[in-house]
Each structure stands twice: as structure tokens, then as C-alpha cells.
Coordinates of C-alpha atoms in Angstrom, one line a residue:
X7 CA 0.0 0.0 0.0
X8 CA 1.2 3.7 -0.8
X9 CA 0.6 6.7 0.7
X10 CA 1.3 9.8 -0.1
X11 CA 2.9 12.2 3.1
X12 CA 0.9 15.2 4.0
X13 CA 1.6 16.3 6.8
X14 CA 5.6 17.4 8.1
X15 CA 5.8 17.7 11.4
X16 CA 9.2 19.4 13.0
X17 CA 10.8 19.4 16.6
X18 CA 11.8 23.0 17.7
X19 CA 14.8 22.6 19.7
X20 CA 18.1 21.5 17.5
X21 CA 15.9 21.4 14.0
X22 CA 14.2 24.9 13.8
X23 CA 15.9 26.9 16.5
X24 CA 19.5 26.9 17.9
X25 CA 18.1 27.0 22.1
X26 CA 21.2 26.1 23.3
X27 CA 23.0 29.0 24.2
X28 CA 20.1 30.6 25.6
X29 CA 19.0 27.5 27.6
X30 CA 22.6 27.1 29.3
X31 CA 23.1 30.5 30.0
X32 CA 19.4 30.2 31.8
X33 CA 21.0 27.0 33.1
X34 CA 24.2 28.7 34.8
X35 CA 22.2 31.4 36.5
X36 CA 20.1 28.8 38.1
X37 CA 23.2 27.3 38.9
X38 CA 24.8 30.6 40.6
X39 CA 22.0 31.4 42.3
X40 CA 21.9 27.7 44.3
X41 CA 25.5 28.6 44.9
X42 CA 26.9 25.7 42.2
X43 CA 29.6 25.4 39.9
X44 CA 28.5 26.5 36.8
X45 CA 28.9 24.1 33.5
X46 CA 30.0 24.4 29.8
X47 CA 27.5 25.5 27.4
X48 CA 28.9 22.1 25.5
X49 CA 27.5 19.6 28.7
X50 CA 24.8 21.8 29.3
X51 CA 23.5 21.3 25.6
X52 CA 23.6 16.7 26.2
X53 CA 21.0 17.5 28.5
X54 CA 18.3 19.1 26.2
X55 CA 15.9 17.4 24.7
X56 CA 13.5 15.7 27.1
X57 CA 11.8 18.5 29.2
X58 CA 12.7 21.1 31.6
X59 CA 12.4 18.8 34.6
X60 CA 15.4 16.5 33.0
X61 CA 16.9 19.3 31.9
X62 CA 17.0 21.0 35.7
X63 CA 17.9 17.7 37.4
X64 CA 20.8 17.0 35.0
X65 CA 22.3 20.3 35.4
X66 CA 21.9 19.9 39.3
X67 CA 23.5 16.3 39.2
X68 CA 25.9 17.2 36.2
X69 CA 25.0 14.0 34.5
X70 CA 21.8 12.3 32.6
X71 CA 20.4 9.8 35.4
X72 CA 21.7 10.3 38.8
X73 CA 18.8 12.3 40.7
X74 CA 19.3 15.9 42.5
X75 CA 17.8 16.3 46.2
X76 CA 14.7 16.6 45.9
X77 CA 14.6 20.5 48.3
X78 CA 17.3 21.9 46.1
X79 CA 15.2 20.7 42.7
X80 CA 12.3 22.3 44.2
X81 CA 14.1 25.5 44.6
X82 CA 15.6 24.9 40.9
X83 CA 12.4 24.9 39.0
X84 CA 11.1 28.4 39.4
X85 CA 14.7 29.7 39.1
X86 CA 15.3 28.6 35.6
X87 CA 12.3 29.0 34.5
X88 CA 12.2 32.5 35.0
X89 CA 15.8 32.8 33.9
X90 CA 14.6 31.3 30.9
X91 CA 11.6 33.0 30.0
X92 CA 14.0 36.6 30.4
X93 CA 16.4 35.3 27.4
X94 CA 14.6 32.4 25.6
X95 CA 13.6 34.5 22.4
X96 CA 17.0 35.1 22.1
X97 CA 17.0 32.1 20.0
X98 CA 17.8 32.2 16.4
X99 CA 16.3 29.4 13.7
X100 CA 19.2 27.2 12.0
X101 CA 20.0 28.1 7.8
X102 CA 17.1 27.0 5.9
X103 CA 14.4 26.8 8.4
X104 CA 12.5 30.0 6.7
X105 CA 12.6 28.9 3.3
X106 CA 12.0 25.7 4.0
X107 CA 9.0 26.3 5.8
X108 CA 7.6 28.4 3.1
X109 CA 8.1 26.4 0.5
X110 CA 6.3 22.9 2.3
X111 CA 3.4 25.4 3.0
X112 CA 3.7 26.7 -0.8
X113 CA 3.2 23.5 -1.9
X114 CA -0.1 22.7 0.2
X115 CA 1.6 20.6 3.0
X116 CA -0.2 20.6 6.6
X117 CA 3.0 21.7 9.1
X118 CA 2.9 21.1 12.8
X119 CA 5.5 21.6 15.4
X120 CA 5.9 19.1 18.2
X121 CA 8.5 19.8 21.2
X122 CA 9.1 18.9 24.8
X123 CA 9.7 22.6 26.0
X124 CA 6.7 23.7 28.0
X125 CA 4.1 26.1 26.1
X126 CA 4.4 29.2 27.5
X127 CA 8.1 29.0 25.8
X128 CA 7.2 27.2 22.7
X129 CA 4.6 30.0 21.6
X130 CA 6.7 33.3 22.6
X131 CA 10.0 31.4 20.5
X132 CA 7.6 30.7 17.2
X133 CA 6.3 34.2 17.4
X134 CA 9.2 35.8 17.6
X135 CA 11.1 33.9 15.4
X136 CA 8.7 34.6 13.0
X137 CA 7.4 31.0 12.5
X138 CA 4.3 30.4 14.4
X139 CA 1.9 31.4 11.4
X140 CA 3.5 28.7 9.4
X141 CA 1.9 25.7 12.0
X142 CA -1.9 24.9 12.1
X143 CA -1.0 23.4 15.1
X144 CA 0.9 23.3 17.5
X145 CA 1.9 21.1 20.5
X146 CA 4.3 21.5 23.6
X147 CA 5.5 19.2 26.2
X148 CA 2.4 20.7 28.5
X149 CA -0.4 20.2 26.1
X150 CA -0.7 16.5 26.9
X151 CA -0.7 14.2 29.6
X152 CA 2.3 12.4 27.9
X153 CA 5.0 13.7 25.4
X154 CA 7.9 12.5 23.0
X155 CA 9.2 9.5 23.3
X156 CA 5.6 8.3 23.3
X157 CA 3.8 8.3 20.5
X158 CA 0.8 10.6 21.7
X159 CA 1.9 14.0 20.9
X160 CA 2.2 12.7 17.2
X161 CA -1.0 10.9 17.1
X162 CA -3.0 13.9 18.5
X163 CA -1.7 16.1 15.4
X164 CA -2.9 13.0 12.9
X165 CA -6.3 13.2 14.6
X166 CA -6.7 17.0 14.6
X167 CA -5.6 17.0 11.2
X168 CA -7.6 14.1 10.2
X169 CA -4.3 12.2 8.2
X170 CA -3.0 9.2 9.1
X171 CA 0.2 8.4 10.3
X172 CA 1.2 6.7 7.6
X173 CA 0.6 10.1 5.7
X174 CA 3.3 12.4 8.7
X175 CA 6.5 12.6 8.5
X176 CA 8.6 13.8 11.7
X177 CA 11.5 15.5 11.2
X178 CA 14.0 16.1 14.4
X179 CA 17.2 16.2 15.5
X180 CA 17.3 13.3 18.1
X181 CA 16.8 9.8 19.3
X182 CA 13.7 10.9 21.3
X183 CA 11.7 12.3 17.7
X184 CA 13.0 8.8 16.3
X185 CA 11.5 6.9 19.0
X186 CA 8.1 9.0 18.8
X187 CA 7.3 8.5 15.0
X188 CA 8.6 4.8 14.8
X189 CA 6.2 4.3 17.9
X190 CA 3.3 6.7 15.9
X191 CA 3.9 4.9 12.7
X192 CA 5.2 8.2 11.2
X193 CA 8.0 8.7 8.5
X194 CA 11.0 10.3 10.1
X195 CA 13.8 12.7 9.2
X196 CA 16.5 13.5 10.8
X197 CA 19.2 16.6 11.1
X198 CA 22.6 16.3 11.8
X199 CA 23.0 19.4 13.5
X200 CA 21.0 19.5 16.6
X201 CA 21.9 17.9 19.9
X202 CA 20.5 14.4 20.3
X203 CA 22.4 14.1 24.3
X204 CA 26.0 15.1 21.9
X205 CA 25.4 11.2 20.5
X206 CA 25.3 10.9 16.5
X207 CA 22.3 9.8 15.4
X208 CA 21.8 5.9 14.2
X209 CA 21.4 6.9 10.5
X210 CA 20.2 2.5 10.1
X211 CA 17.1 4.2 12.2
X212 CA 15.3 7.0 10.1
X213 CA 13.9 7.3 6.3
X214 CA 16.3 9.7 5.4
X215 CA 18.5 12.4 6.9
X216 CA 19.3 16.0 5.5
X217 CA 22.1 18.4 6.2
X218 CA 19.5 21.3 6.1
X219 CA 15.8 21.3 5.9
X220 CA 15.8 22.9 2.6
X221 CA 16.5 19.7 1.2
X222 CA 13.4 18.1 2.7
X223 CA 11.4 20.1 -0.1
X224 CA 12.9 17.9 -2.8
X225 CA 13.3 14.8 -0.1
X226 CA 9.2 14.8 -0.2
X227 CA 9.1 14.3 -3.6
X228 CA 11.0 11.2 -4.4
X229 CA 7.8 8.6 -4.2
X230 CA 10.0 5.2 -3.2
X231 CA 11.1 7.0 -0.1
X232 CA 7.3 8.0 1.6
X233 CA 6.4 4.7 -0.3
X234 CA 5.1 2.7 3.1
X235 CA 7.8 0.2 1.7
X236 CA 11.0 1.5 1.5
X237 CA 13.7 -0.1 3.2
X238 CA 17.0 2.2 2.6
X239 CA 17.7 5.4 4.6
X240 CA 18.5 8.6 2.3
X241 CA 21.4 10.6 2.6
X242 CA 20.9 13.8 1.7
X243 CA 24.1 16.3 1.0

């Protein structure tokens, strides 16, 4: 059976917007203020990707699993957050992210954005980045009870935009967005620029991978990739 993709669906931080720096220097205040060492924007950036609570504990801990005291996490929360929300449209998007977005919608695809980062960041980073009008909708870490890796987030923007899953293709920057459309039964894309926990991504894993999303214009339109039976990842470069 073939389908033919629809709808593109694209994680925010690492494949639209470099939130890096901004999240780390959020990340070292919180830090100074709890009266702790601060860490390299470089660490800092393996610990995006999975929330703000994983993203506060790791910096706390300074590493992925151990977990921080739970009275000192407490205090952490509010602290970056409002760090946070004072620099987080700060962000820039990544080369090709406009144009690339203009074009998909040109050509009458259905965009969404799907990301972990709790909404009252998501929306203020789109608007000001100049990319919100380009979504019909929209979902953050918040807007559900569960987000990516689970498949939810990606089958609630199937059902509002009444396509099936087989018809969405993800496109992200990390092992989390991979996880999240192989469990949705979405298409997915990968970029090799983003952060993915400073791991390369498992290329034997996606559909296809691009060095920019410019290229995922073209990528839509070769019919044995968004086949339902392809069985070769695409390098795109």
C-alpha cells in the first residue's frame, strides 16, 4: 500500500531553533543562584531534549540519570524558568528553516511543530522567530498528559488534522523524535545538527537524513522514499 505524506511535522529545539545557548546561559544562573559550579554550554547542551524537569535535574547532578535532592530541585524549578523566559527568544532558527517552511506550506503541505519545551516557551520562541503562522498546530511538552518518546503527541496532530500516520512525516534532530514516530507509525527525518544528548544519530534508524531542511522540499518528492515500503535510509548532502 502507498501513501502519499501530507503532513511534516518538525521538533523545535536542534531542527528549527539553535536554544542552546540561551538554555545554558538560563541553566548557569540557576546554577549561581543555588551557589553551584557553573557548566560548559557544551554539557549543558547533552542534557536538552526531554523537558525542563530533566533538563534541571541533569544540570543539578551534572549527568543524565543520577537524581538531585529533591529540596534543592524544588528551589531549581522556578529559578530557571524565569531565567529562561528573560532570554529564551533570544534564540535564532538554524540556515534554511525559513525557506524551507515556506516552500512545504507553498506546496499545500499541513505543518505542525511538536516539542518537549513547556508552552508558554514554545509559543513566545515561534512568534518571535517569525514561524508560528506557518503551523496549524501546534503542541508542547504541556499540552498533553504524555510527550515524545511516546507516540501521543504525534497521534494527536494526525487526529486534529484528520491524516493518518502513515501520511506524517517527523522531522528532528534526536533519538527521542526517532523513538516517537517509529512508535506513531510516522515517517522520520533526521538533522545532523542538533543535539541528540552530543550522541550521532543511528542513521540505520530514520527514512532519510538531510544536512539542512531545505533539502526536505525535494526529499518529499521522491515517491520510493514515503512509499510505506522503503527499506533504505537517504542521505541527503
Amino acid at each position: 500500500m502507498r501513501f502519499q505524506v501530507k503532513v511534516v511535522m518538525f521538533d523545535l529545539d536542534g531542527t528549527l531553533l539553535d536554544t542552546a545557548p540561551q538554555i545554558a546561559e538560563a541553566a548557569n544562573r540557576m546554577l549561581v543562584a543555588l551557589g553551584k559550579p557553573m557548566l560548559s554550554q557544551a554539557q549543558i547542551t547533552t542534557y536538552i531534549g526531554e523537558g525542563v524537569q530533566n533538563l534541571t535535574k541533569r544540570c543539578l547532578v551534572g549527568s543524565m540519570h543520577d537524581e538531585p535532592d529533591a529540596q534543592e530541585f524544588a528551589r531549581a524549578q522556578p529559578l530557571y524558568h524565569n531565567f529562561y523566559e528573560a532570554n529564551a527568544t533570544d534564540s535564532q532558527a538554524f540556515a534554511g528553516v525559513l525557506p524551507a517552511l515556506q516552500q512545504l506550506k507553498k506546496q499545500g503541505y499541513r505543518l505542525a511543530c511538536v516539542t518537549n519545551k513547556p508552552e508558554k516557551f514554545t509559543l513566545p520562541l515561534l512568534q518571535h522567530a517569525g514561524l508560528a503562522d506557518f503551523f496549524e498546530i501546534v503542541v508542547s511538552g504541556d499540552t498533553l498528559p504524555k510527550k515524545k518518546p511516546d507516540p501521543l503527541p504525534l497521534l494527536h496532530i494526525c487526529q486534529k488534522l484528520g491524516t493518518l500516520p502513515a501520511e506524517a512525516v517527523l522531522v528532528g534532530d534526536s533519538e527521542t523524535d526517532i523513538q516517537a514516530a517509529h512508535a506513531a507509525g510516522c515517517f522520520v527525518v533526521t538533522v545532523p545538527y542538533g543535539y541528540n544528548q552530543g550522541r550521532a544519530i543511528d542513521v540505520a534508524t530514520v527514512d532519510a537524513t538531510v544536512q539542512q531542511l531545505t533539502e526536505v522540499v525535494n526529499l518529499l518528492e521522491l515517491p520510493a522514499l514515503f512509499s510505506g515500503d522503503n527499506e533504505k535510509m537517504i542521505q541527503i548532502s
